[in-house]
Short mmCIF file of C-alpha atoms in Angstrom, two decimals:
data_model
loop_
_atom_site.label_atom_id
_atom_site.label_comp_id
_atom_site.label_asym_id
_atom_site.label_seq_id
_atom_site.Cartn_x
_atom_site.Cartn_y
_atom_site.Cartn_z
CA UNK A 1 274.39 118.77 3.18
CA UNK A 2 273.12 121.77 4.92
CA UNK A 3 271.18 124.37 2.60
CA UNK A 4 271.73 128.05 3.25
CA UNK A 5 270.31 131.41 2.61
CA UNK A 6 272.34 134.07 0.96
CA UNK A 7 272.96 135.74 4.45
CA UNK A 8 274.17 132.53 5.82
CA UNK A 9 276.59 131.89 3.01
CA UNK A 10 277.77 135.65 3.39
CA UNK A 11 278.47 134.86 7.11
CA UNK A 12 280.14 131.60 6.20
CA UNK A 13 282.55 133.46 3.76
CA UNK A 14 283.08 136.40 6.42
CA UNK A 15 284.09 133.87 9.02
CA UNK A 16 286.53 132.14 6.71
CA UNK A 17 288.14 135.29 5.66
CA UNK A 18 288.09 137.31 9.03
CA UNK A 19 288.23 134.70 11.64
CA UNK A 20 290.04 131.83 9.84
CA UNK A 21 292.44 134.02 7.92
CA UNK A 22 291.54 132.70 4.44
CA UNK A 23 292.04 135.57 2.01
CA UNK A 24 289.08 136.25 -0.10
CA UNK A 25 291.12 136.06 -3.36
CA UNK A 26 292.17 132.43 -2.51
CA UNK A 27 288.52 131.48 -2.15
CA UNK A 28 287.76 133.10 -5.52
CA UNK A 29 290.78 131.24 -7.05
CA UNK A 30 289.52 128.04 -5.67
CA UNK A 31 286.07 128.69 -7.02
CA UNK A 32 287.29 129.22 -10.36
CA UNK A 33 289.36 125.96 -10.41
CA UNK A 34 286.42 123.97 -9.29
CA UNK A 35 284.12 125.44 -12.23
CA UNK A 36 287.15 124.44 -14.60
CA UNK A 37 286.95 120.87 -13.16
CA UNK A 38 283.27 120.74 -14.00
CA UNK A 39 283.93 122.08 -17.40
CA UNK A 40 286.49 119.45 -18.07
CA UNK A 41 283.89 116.87 -17.15
CA UNK A 42 281.55 118.39 -19.84
CA UNK A 43 284.27 118.95 -22.39
CA UNK A 44 287.12 116.58 -21.90
CA UNK A 45 289.15 118.26 -24.72
CA UNK A 46 288.96 122.03 -23.55
CA UNK A 47 291.67 123.15 -25.68
CA UNK A 48 289.49 122.92 -29.11
CA UNK A 49 286.39 124.69 -27.40
CA UNK A 50 285.22 128.24 -27.56
CA UNK A 51 283.83 129.88 -24.18
CA UNK A 52 282.04 133.15 -23.89
CA UNK A 53 282.19 134.38 -20.25
CA UNK A 54 279.56 137.13 -19.35
CA UNK A 55 281.36 139.12 -16.39
CA UNK A 56 279.54 141.41 -13.74
CA UNK A 57 281.58 143.93 -11.68
CA UNK A 58 280.98 141.83 -8.24
CA UNK A 59 282.82 138.75 -6.96
CA UNK A 60 280.86 136.50 -9.07
CA UNK A 61 282.32 138.38 -12.23
CA UNK A 62 285.79 137.83 -10.41
CA UNK A 63 285.10 134.15 -10.44
CA UNK A 64 284.45 134.37 -14.20
CA UNK A 65 287.76 136.00 -14.71
CA UNK A 66 289.59 133.42 -12.86
CA UNK A 67 287.69 130.77 -15.10
CA UNK A 68 288.83 132.66 -18.11
CA UNK A 69 292.42 132.72 -17.20
CA UNK A 70 292.51 128.97 -16.81
CA UNK A 71 290.63 128.25 -19.81
CA UNK A 72 292.99 130.29 -21.78
CA UNK A 73 295.96 128.49 -20.18
CA UNK A 74 294.48 125.14 -21.29
CA UNK A 75 294.25 126.28 -24.87
CA UNK A 76 290.81 127.26 -25.14
CA UNK A 77 289.41 130.45 -27.09
CA UNK A 78 287.94 132.73 -24.44
CA UNK A 79 285.75 135.72 -24.98
CA UNK A 80 285.28 137.97 -21.78
CA UNK A 81 282.19 140.19 -22.09
CA UNK A 82 281.86 142.68 -19.44
CA UNK A 83 278.49 144.26 -18.25
CA UNK A 84 280.17 147.19 -16.52
CA UNK A 85 283.07 149.55 -17.24
CA UNK A 86 286.67 148.16 -15.99
CA UNK A 87 286.84 151.23 -13.73
CA UNK A 88 283.82 150.03 -11.81
CA UNK A 89 285.39 146.83 -10.61
CA UNK A 90 286.85 146.73 -7.18
CA UNK A 91 288.70 144.24 -4.64
CA UNK A 92 289.31 140.84 -5.71
CA UNK A 93 287.38 141.03 -8.83
CA UNK A 94 289.48 144.17 -9.96
CA UNK A 95 292.64 142.05 -9.15
CA UNK A 96 291.48 139.17 -11.59
CA UNK A 97 290.47 141.62 -14.26
CA UNK A 98 294.00 143.31 -14.15
CA UNK A 99 295.46 140.02 -14.41
CA UNK A 100 293.40 139.00 -17.43
CA UNK A 101 294.35 142.29 -19.23
CA UNK A 102 298.21 142.11 -18.54
CA UNK A 103 297.88 138.70 -20.03
CA UNK A 104 297.27 140.59 -23.17
CA UNK A 105 293.74 139.27 -23.52
CA UNK A 106 290.88 141.64 -24.57
CA UNK A 107 287.51 142.36 -23.04
CA UNK A 108 284.44 143.43 -24.61
CA UNK A 109 281.98 145.92 -23.13
CA UNK A 110 278.42 144.57 -23.49
CA UNK A 111 277.09 147.46 -21.50
CA UNK A 112 277.98 149.94 -24.37
CA UNK A 113 275.54 150.92 -27.03
CA UNK A 114 276.55 148.44 -29.51
CA UNK A 115 276.85 145.81 -26.87
CA UNK A 116 273.98 143.39 -27.61
CA UNK A 117 275.64 142.99 -31.21
CA UNK A 118 278.84 141.96 -29.49
CA UNK A 119 276.85 139.03 -27.76
CA UNK A 120 275.00 138.14 -30.87
CA UNK A 121 278.45 137.78 -32.74
CA UNK A 122 279.72 135.70 -29.78
CA UNK A 123 277.00 133.35 -29.69
CA UNK A 124 277.41 132.48 -33.40
CA UNK A 125 280.70 130.56 -32.48
CA UNK A 126 280.49 129.47 -28.96
CA UNK A 127 280.46 126.09 -27.22
CA UNK A 128 279.53 127.16 -23.91
CA UNK A 129 278.44 130.56 -22.18
CA UNK A 130 279.51 130.96 -18.62
CA UNK A 131 277.27 133.25 -16.55
CA UNK A 132 279.16 135.00 -14.01
CA UNK A 133 276.69 138.36 -13.99
CA UNK A 134 275.09 138.15 -10.57
CA UNK A 135 275.68 136.08 -7.53
CA UNK A 136 273.73 135.05 -4.58
CA UNK A 137 273.11 138.64 -3.39
CA UNK A 138 270.78 139.38 -6.29
CA UNK A 139 267.27 140.39 -5.51
CA UNK A 140 264.52 141.73 -7.61
CA UNK A 141 264.73 142.12 -11.47
CA UNK A 142 267.85 142.74 -13.73
CA UNK A 143 268.14 146.05 -15.69
CA UNK A 144 267.09 146.42 -19.31
CA UNK A 145 270.62 145.78 -20.72
CA UNK A 146 271.15 142.51 -18.86
CA UNK A 147 267.61 141.33 -19.53
CA UNK A 148 268.47 141.71 -23.18
CA UNK A 149 271.52 139.54 -22.88
CA UNK A 150 269.83 137.02 -20.92
CA UNK A 151 266.88 136.65 -23.44
CA UNK A 152 269.40 136.63 -26.14
CA UNK A 153 271.17 133.70 -24.49
CA UNK A 154 268.14 131.81 -23.58
CA UNK A 155 266.94 131.88 -27.11
CA UNK A 156 270.34 130.68 -28.61
CA UNK A 157 271.01 126.86 -28.91
CA UNK A 158 274.17 127.41 -26.79
CA UNK A 159 274.37 125.57 -23.35
CA UNK A 160 274.91 127.74 -20.16
CA UNK A 161 276.95 126.93 -17.15
CA UNK A 162 276.15 129.31 -14.03
CA UNK A 163 278.62 130.26 -11.71
CA UNK A 164 277.23 130.04 -8.20
CA UNK A 165 273.62 130.79 -9.51
CA UNK A 166 271.75 131.55 -12.54
CA UNK A 167 271.72 135.49 -13.03
CA UNK A 168 268.26 136.67 -12.34
CA UNK A 169 267.29 134.07 -9.77
CA UNK A 170 266.88 134.76 -6.17
CA UNK A 171 269.02 132.67 -3.79
CA UNK A 172 266.48 132.49 -0.92
CA UNK A 173 263.37 131.84 -2.90
CA UNK A 174 264.19 130.18 -6.09
CA UNK A 175 262.05 132.65 -7.84
CA UNK A 176 262.70 134.95 -10.57
CA UNK A 177 260.89 138.19 -10.71
CA UNK A 178 261.97 139.07 -14.24
CA UNK A 179 264.22 137.48 -16.98
CA UNK A 180 266.67 134.83 -15.64
CA UNK A 181 269.47 132.78 -17.13
CA UNK A 182 268.40 129.26 -17.97
CA UNK A 183 271.45 127.02 -17.15
CA UNK A 184 272.18 123.39 -18.18
CA UNK A 185 274.75 123.31 -15.24
CA UNK A 186 275.08 125.38 -12.11
CA UNK A 187 278.30 125.25 -10.17
CA UNK A 188 277.68 126.47 -6.58
CA UNK A 189 280.29 126.93 -3.74
CA UNK A 190 280.45 125.56 -0.59
CA UNK A 191 276.84 124.68 0.24
CA UNK A 192 273.84 124.54 -1.97
CA UNK A 193 271.63 127.71 -1.86
CA UNK A 194 267.94 127.60 -0.85
CA UNK A 195 266.72 128.86 -4.25
CA UNK A 196 268.75 126.23 -6.07
CA UNK A 197 266.99 123.29 -4.60
CA UNK A 198 263.45 124.63 -4.41
CA UNK A 199 261.28 125.12 -7.61
CA UNK A 200 261.36 126.77 -9.76
CA UNK A 201 264.97 127.52 -9.00
CA UNK A 202 266.05 123.83 -9.19
CA UNK A 203 264.64 123.46 -12.81
CA UNK A 204 266.26 126.69 -13.99
CA UNK A 205 269.59 125.78 -12.37
CA UNK A 206 269.86 122.37 -14.19
CA UNK A 207 272.18 120.02 -12.92
CA UNK A 208 273.56 121.14 -9.75
CA UNK A 209 277.23 120.72 -8.82
CA UNK A 210 278.15 121.69 -5.14
CA UNK A 211 281.75 122.11 -4.87
CA UNK A 212 284.47 122.69 -2.13
CA UNK A 213 286.57 125.90 -2.17
CA UNK A 214 288.37 125.01 0.96
CA UNK A 215 285.97 126.65 3.61
CA UNK A 216 286.66 125.25 6.97
CA UNK A 217 284.62 122.00 7.85
CA UNK A 218 283.29 123.50 11.04
CA UNK A 219 281.61 126.24 9.02
CA UNK A 220 280.09 124.01 6.28
CA UNK A 221 278.60 121.49 8.86
CA UNK A 222 277.06 124.12 11.36
CA UNK A 223 274.40 122.46 13.11
CA UNK A 224 272.63 125.74 13.57
CA UNK A 225 271.68 125.82 9.94
CA UNK A 226 268.45 123.48 10.17
CA UNK A 227 267.96 123.07 6.44
CA UNK A 228 269.26 119.79 4.77
CA UNK A 229 269.40 118.58 1.18
CA UNK A 230 268.87 114.92 1.44
CA UNK A 231 271.80 112.98 -0.23
CA UNK A 232 272.47 109.28 -0.57
CA UNK A 233 275.38 109.49 1.76
CA UNK A 234 273.03 111.11 4.81
CA UNK A 235 270.22 108.36 4.06
CA UNK A 236 272.70 105.58 4.06
CA UNK A 237 274.12 106.62 7.66
CA UNK A 238 270.54 105.72 9.06
CA UNK A 239 270.47 102.18 7.85
CA UNK A 240 272.03 99.55 10.09
CA UNK A 241 273.22 96.07 8.76
CA UNK A 242 270.89 93.38 9.56
CA UNK A 243 272.11 90.80 12.40
CA UNK A 244 272.54 87.37 11.36
CA UNK A 245 270.27 86.00 14.03
CA UNK A 246 267.36 88.46 13.34
CA UNK A 247 263.79 87.36 12.51
CA UNK A 248 260.59 89.01 11.11
CA UNK A 249 259.84 90.23 14.66
CA UNK A 250 263.19 92.09 14.57
CA UNK A 251 261.93 94.54 11.78
CA UNK A 252 258.67 95.72 13.17
CA UNK A 253 254.99 94.92 12.60
CA UNK A 254 253.04 97.67 10.52
CA UNK A 255 249.19 97.87 10.63
CA UNK A 256 247.57 99.64 7.75
CA UNK A 257 243.97 100.93 7.75
CA UNK A 258 242.86 101.95 4.29
CA UNK A 259 240.68 101.29 1.35
CA UNK A 260 236.87 101.39 0.83
CA UNK A 261 234.70 99.66 -1.70
CA UNK A 262 235.73 101.82 -4.71
CA UNK A 263 239.38 102.49 -3.62
CA UNK A 264 240.85 99.05 -2.81
CA UNK A 265 243.81 99.80 -4.92
CA UNK A 266 245.01 102.38 -2.46
CA UNK A 267 245.06 99.83 0.05
CA UNK A 268 247.02 97.45 -1.63
CA UNK A 269 249.60 99.86 -2.90
CA UNK A 270 250.07 101.06 0.78
CA UNK A 271 250.74 97.42 1.67
CA UNK A 272 253.27 96.88 -1.26
CA UNK A 273 255.21 100.00 -0.15
CA UNK A 274 255.36 98.82 3.44
CA UNK A 275 256.43 95.08 2.37
CA UNK A 276 259.29 96.82 0.25
CA UNK A 277 260.50 98.81 3.12
CA UNK A 278 261.82 95.92 4.94
CA UNK A 279 259.35 95.83 7.53
CA UNK A 280 258.97 92.22 9.14
CA UNK A 281 255.18 91.93 9.41
CA UNK A 282 252.57 93.90 7.57
CA UNK A 283 248.75 93.63 8.15
CA UNK A 284 246.17 95.42 6.32
CA UNK A 285 242.72 96.33 7.79
CA UNK A 286 240.04 96.94 5.14
CA UNK A 287 236.12 97.01 5.05
CA UNK A 288 235.15 93.47 5.39
CA UNK A 289 233.35 93.40 1.99
CA UNK A 290 236.81 93.83 0.15
CA UNK A 291 239.01 91.87 2.55
CA UNK A 292 238.77 88.82 0.07
CA UNK A 293 239.71 91.03 -2.90
CA UNK A 294 242.79 92.32 -1.28
CA UNK A 295 243.90 89.08 0.38
CA UNK A 296 243.80 87.27 -2.92
CA UNK A 297 246.39 89.90 -4.20
CA UNK A 298 248.62 90.16 -1.35
CA UNK A 299 250.75 87.03 -0.73
CA UNK A 300 253.06 88.43 1.80
CA UNK A 301 250.74 90.65 3.87
CA UNK A 302 248.15 89.59 6.39
CA UNK A 303 244.74 90.98 6.00
CA UNK A 304 241.74 92.01 8.53
CA UNK A 305 238.16 92.70 7.68
CA UNK A 306 236.81 95.53 9.56
CA UNK A 307 233.10 96.89 10.14
CA UNK A 308 231.66 98.79 7.25
CA UNK A 309 228.90 101.40 6.34
CA UNK A 310 226.65 100.44 3.76
CA UNK A 311 228.44 102.55 1.16
CA UNK A 312 231.49 100.01 1.99
CA UNK A 313 233.56 102.46 4.02
CA UNK A 314 234.95 101.86 7.51
CA UNK A 315 232.27 102.35 10.13
CA UNK A 316 232.70 104.21 13.33
CA UNK A 317 232.48 100.61 15.25
CA UNK A 318 235.86 99.82 13.51
CA UNK A 319 237.64 101.74 16.26
CA UNK A 320 237.71 98.91 18.76
CA UNK A 321 239.10 96.28 16.40
CA UNK A 322 241.51 98.58 14.98
CA UNK A 323 242.83 99.51 18.56
CA UNK A 324 243.00 95.69 19.27
CA UNK A 325 245.14 95.03 16.19
CA UNK A 326 247.30 98.06 17.04
CA UNK A 327 248.26 96.33 20.35
CA UNK A 328 250.10 93.85 18.31
CA UNK A 329 251.68 96.32 15.97
CA UNK A 330 254.38 98.88 16.02
CA UNK A 331 253.03 101.63 13.93
CA UNK A 332 249.80 102.62 12.09
CA UNK A 333 249.28 103.87 8.72
CA UNK A 334 245.88 105.40 8.33
CA UNK A 335 244.09 107.17 5.46
CA UNK A 336 244.80 105.91 1.81
CA UNK A 337 241.42 105.39 0.02
CA UNK A 338 239.16 105.69 3.24
CA UNK A 339 236.80 107.99 1.62
CA UNK A 340 235.23 110.97 3.22
CA UNK A 341 231.90 109.15 4.32
CA UNK A 342 230.77 111.30 7.37
CA UNK A 343 230.83 107.99 9.54
CA UNK A 344 234.26 107.19 8.33
CA UNK A 345 235.41 110.87 8.88
CA UNK A 346 234.03 109.98 12.53
CA UNK A 347 235.98 106.72 12.86
CA UNK A 348 239.28 108.53 11.85
CA UNK A 349 238.81 111.32 14.53
CA UNK A 350 237.81 109.10 17.32
CA UNK A 351 240.61 106.49 16.67
CA UNK A 352 243.30 109.32 16.69
CA UNK A 353 242.26 110.38 20.28
CA UNK A 354 242.83 106.89 21.71
CA UNK A 355 245.88 105.59 19.73
CA UNK A 356 249.14 104.56 21.62
CA UNK A 357 251.39 103.78 18.78
CA UNK A 358 252.97 106.07 16.33
CA UNK A 359 250.81 106.90 13.27
CA UNK A 360 251.22 108.03 9.65
CA UNK A 361 248.45 110.05 8.30
CA UNK A 362 247.84 110.23 4.71
CA UNK A 363 244.99 111.08 2.16
CA UNK A 364 241.38 110.71 3.83
CA UNK A 365 242.77 110.64 7.24
CA UNK A 366 244.16 113.93 6.53
CA UNK A 367 240.81 115.10 4.84
CA UNK A 368 238.85 114.04 7.96
CA UNK A 369 240.79 116.79 9.83
CA UNK A 370 240.29 119.67 7.36
CA UNK A 371 238.75 122.70 9.13
CA UNK A 372 239.44 121.18 12.43
CA UNK A 373 243.01 120.17 13.26
CA UNK A 374 242.78 120.50 17.18
CA UNK A 375 242.71 116.71 17.69
CA UNK A 376 246.50 116.70 16.33
CA UNK A 377 247.46 119.21 19.35
CA UNK A 378 246.20 116.63 22.21
CA UNK A 379 247.94 113.51 20.69
CA UNK A 380 250.55 111.57 22.82
CA UNK A 381 252.15 109.60 20.07
CA UNK A 382 254.35 110.48 17.19
CA UNK A 383 252.79 111.49 14.10
CA UNK A 384 253.87 111.83 10.53
CA UNK A 385 251.60 113.63 8.03
CA UNK A 386 252.05 113.35 4.28
CA UNK A 387 249.72 116.00 2.49
CA UNK A 388 249.87 116.75 -1.02
CA UNK A 389 249.41 120.52 -1.78
CA UNK A 390 245.67 120.20 -2.05
CA UNK A 391 245.39 118.40 1.28
CA UNK A 392 247.69 120.78 2.80
CA UNK A 393 245.36 123.79 1.62
CA UNK A 394 242.36 122.10 3.40
CA UNK A 395 244.14 121.59 6.57
CA UNK A 396 245.52 125.41 6.55
CA UNK A 397 242.66 127.03 4.99
CA UNK A 398 244.39 128.32 1.66
CA UNK A 399 244.22 127.43 -2.08
CA UNK A 400 246.72 124.96 -3.52
CA UNK A 401 248.57 127.91 -5.40
CA UNK A 402 249.22 129.62 -2.11
CA UNK A 403 250.45 126.43 -0.55
CA UNK A 404 252.90 126.20 -3.52
CA UNK A 405 254.09 129.64 -3.12
CA UNK A 406 254.86 129.11 0.44
CA UNK A 407 255.87 125.50 0.73
CA UNK A 408 258.75 125.69 3.10
CA UNK A 409 257.23 128.23 5.26
CA UNK A 410 253.98 126.30 5.73
CA UNK A 411 255.50 123.03 6.19
CA UNK A 412 257.77 124.37 9.07
CA UNK A 413 255.03 126.17 10.61
CA UNK A 414 252.67 123.05 10.34
CA UNK A 415 255.36 120.81 11.72
CA UNK A 416 255.66 123.01 14.97
CA UNK A 417 252.04 123.83 15.48
CA UNK A 418 250.80 120.27 15.22
CA UNK A 419 254.07 118.76 16.82
CA UNK A 420 254.24 116.38 14.01
CA UNK A 421 256.72 115.61 11.00
CA UNK A 422 254.86 117.07 8.00
CA UNK A 423 256.00 115.80 4.60
CA UNK A 424 254.67 118.13 1.89
CA UNK A 425 254.80 116.32 -1.33
CA UNK A 426 255.56 117.89 -4.70
CA UNK A 427 258.76 118.65 -6.61
CA UNK A 428 261.38 118.76 -4.13
CA UNK A 429 259.35 117.23 -1.31
CA UNK A 430 259.69 119.20 1.80
CA UNK A 431 259.90 117.27 5.18
CA UNK A 432 259.66 119.42 8.63
CA UNK A 433 259.93 118.18 12.14
CA UNK A 434 258.48 119.84 15.34
CA UNK A 435 261.99 120.80 16.22
CA UNK A 436 262.52 122.81 13.05
CA UNK A 437 264.67 120.41 11.22
CA UNK A 438 264.07 120.70 7.41
CA UNK A 439 264.87 118.16 4.69
CA UNK A 440 264.66 119.05 1.09
CA UNK A 441 264.36 115.84 -1.21
CA UNK A 442 266.13 116.18 -4.85
CA UNK A 443 264.89 112.78 -6.09
CA UNK A 444 261.86 112.27 -8.13
CA UNK A 445 260.27 113.33 -11.31
CA UNK A 446 256.94 114.23 -13.06
CA UNK A 447 256.28 110.79 -14.16
CA UNK A 448 255.44 109.86 -10.41
CA UNK A 449 252.29 112.24 -10.74
CA UNK A 450 250.13 109.01 -11.07
CA UNK A 451 247.39 107.52 -8.82
CA UNK A 452 248.65 105.30 -6.02
CA UNK A 453 252.17 106.95 -5.98
CA UNK A 454 251.40 108.71 -2.53
CA UNK A 455 249.93 105.40 -1.26
CA UNK A 456 253.31 103.54 -1.98
CA UNK A 457 255.18 106.41 -0.17
CA UNK A 458 252.91 106.09 3.02
CA UNK A 459 253.59 102.46 3.11
CA UNK A 460 257.32 102.78 2.86
CA UNK A 461 257.42 105.53 5.58
CA UNK A 462 255.50 103.45 7.90
CA UNK A 463 257.58 100.30 7.31
CA UNK A 464 260.69 102.47 8.02
CA UNK A 465 259.26 103.87 11.24
CA UNK A 466 258.31 100.22 12.46
CA UNK A 467 262.04 99.29 11.95
CA UNK A 468 263.27 102.04 14.39
CA UNK A 469 263.88 105.16 12.19
CA UNK A 470 262.97 108.33 14.01
CA UNK A 471 259.83 110.02 12.51
CA UNK A 472 261.93 112.58 10.76
CA UNK A 473 264.36 110.03 9.54
CA UNK A 474 261.48 107.76 8.33
CA UNK A 475 259.74 110.37 6.51
CA UNK A 476 263.18 111.75 4.90
CA UNK A 477 264.30 108.24 3.78
CA UNK A 478 261.05 107.22 2.45
CA UNK A 479 260.73 110.43 0.35
CA UNK A 480 264.45 109.99 -0.81
CA UNK A 481 263.82 106.10 -1.70
CA UNK A 482 260.71 106.78 -3.22
CA UNK A 483 261.87 109.53 -5.59
CA UNK A 484 264.92 107.38 -6.41
CA UNK A 485 262.79 104.42 -7.30
CA UNK A 486 260.58 106.79 -9.50
CA UNK A 487 263.61 107.87 -11.22
CA UNK A 488 265.01 104.38 -11.90
CA UNK A 489 261.57 103.65 -13.27
CA UNK A 490 261.55 106.56 -15.54
CA UNK A 491 264.97 105.91 -16.90
CA UNK A 492 263.75 102.39 -17.77
CA UNK A 493 260.09 102.92 -18.73
CA UNK A 494 259.74 106.73 -19.47
CA UNK A 495 258.10 109.23 -17.28
CA UNK A 496 254.91 109.11 -19.15
CA UNK A 497 254.30 105.35 -18.71
CA UNK A 498 255.41 105.08 -15.17
CA UNK A 499 252.90 103.42 -12.85
CA UNK A 500 252.60 103.34 -8.89
CA UNK A 501 253.35 99.65 -9.25
CA UNK A 502 256.57 100.39 -11.12
CA UNK A 503 257.73 102.50 -8.12
CA UNK A 504 257.21 99.77 -5.82
CA UNK A 505 259.16 97.46 -8.25
CA UNK A 506 262.19 99.62 -8.40
CA UNK A 507 262.41 100.01 -4.47
CA UNK A 508 264.60 97.29 -4.63
CA UNK A 509 267.27 98.93 -6.84
CA UNK A 510 266.85 102.20 -4.82
CA UNK A 511 267.60 100.32 -1.50
CA UNK A 512 270.65 98.59 -3.17
CA UNK A 513 271.91 102.04 -4.26
CA UNK A 514 271.67 103.18 -0.44
CA UNK A 515 273.41 99.89 0.65
CA UNK A 516 276.25 100.27 -1.74
#
């Protein structure tokens, strides 16, 4: 599903109206009807409910007036609160205001001196507030009167449904520069807006419902829009049924180079993620002193002991045996738990220049490149990089907060500069390809912020890549399935007690959802 900026959505609306001939008031009517359908899911019996609708003077307010009319016709009690004088309404919004008034229904002007008291009284007896104040064209901060209304609603116990986007939220950034309506549900039209799928906007919007308002399919599926929200439908298209005569060699051979004396767990979690990915064969290469330990805890994977330093980390002499192992594998995963021992850093950098198979770089493989990423620009193999914000900060010379402020921009720029697929972890993980394709992952939860979770993701992505997924598909599908497994684990076990091993264990259920 494509993700759009406010300008891109305006252009789609313009083309639908001017080039396809769909009247704007028809789109407004369809938008209102779709919101009604969502409300009926929330309240199966609408007739005995009370709704307060906050209406602005623009098209978003027009949508709210359509909603008011249909709720009234369904037998609900509806209070329409205007944030502008009726004379200020224009176009389709004016038409719908006129219809509402000709139905003999009152409007209350909240923009007047005693307007805040009207809101206070309305909230005393309301089942749902419908926010139709500002649409996707909003920028900056709301005015003082609107701010008072928003703050009053946010501090009340009444749930909020936002029409298209919560008022006060910027559609392109997902940021609120001032007071912003906090919604339990947001019903957005045609396509999700960027600010609704990036944090903090995604949390502000609550449950996001993307609804069809009869925009032409060609406009909605415009491939010139490079951003996509990852969905189960999209991910499932990349999985092919397994042939009856297939064997373990049909699904790729993953070689993982990971671990050190004090971080054998990272190596094991990466291997477990790869095994659960469906890869046919998984071999784990670790410092030779910990090889017996990891072999004893991984029944399904093969293991290999590699030359090590006195500190129990990989030695630079491990390059040759790793290259020999890569000759029998399809994909390499490099980095989890390696440490930043100087000789291990040298090993990583030397190995990368000689690789002939695709590689997934994570953790200490990324740390080995901090301050000097030039080696990436000369690689002749596909590369997937999976940094968390701290690792990304070290790679690009910024702080973690600066990375978090510019997640989409930095991931996209890094993918193009390093000619790699860059997966920037975090809430709403971003996947960026060298060609400019962007994936935004909606799955996952704070319970996945636990040691080993990223190692599982690395193994999962590597396993998918070994099975023939493109680098972008492997990273995107891996992120989606990893987050979905985390969500399933949290539902059963709680967020607080979810462990990385639980994510591995729930990957089977996540795959089953994709298959179904």
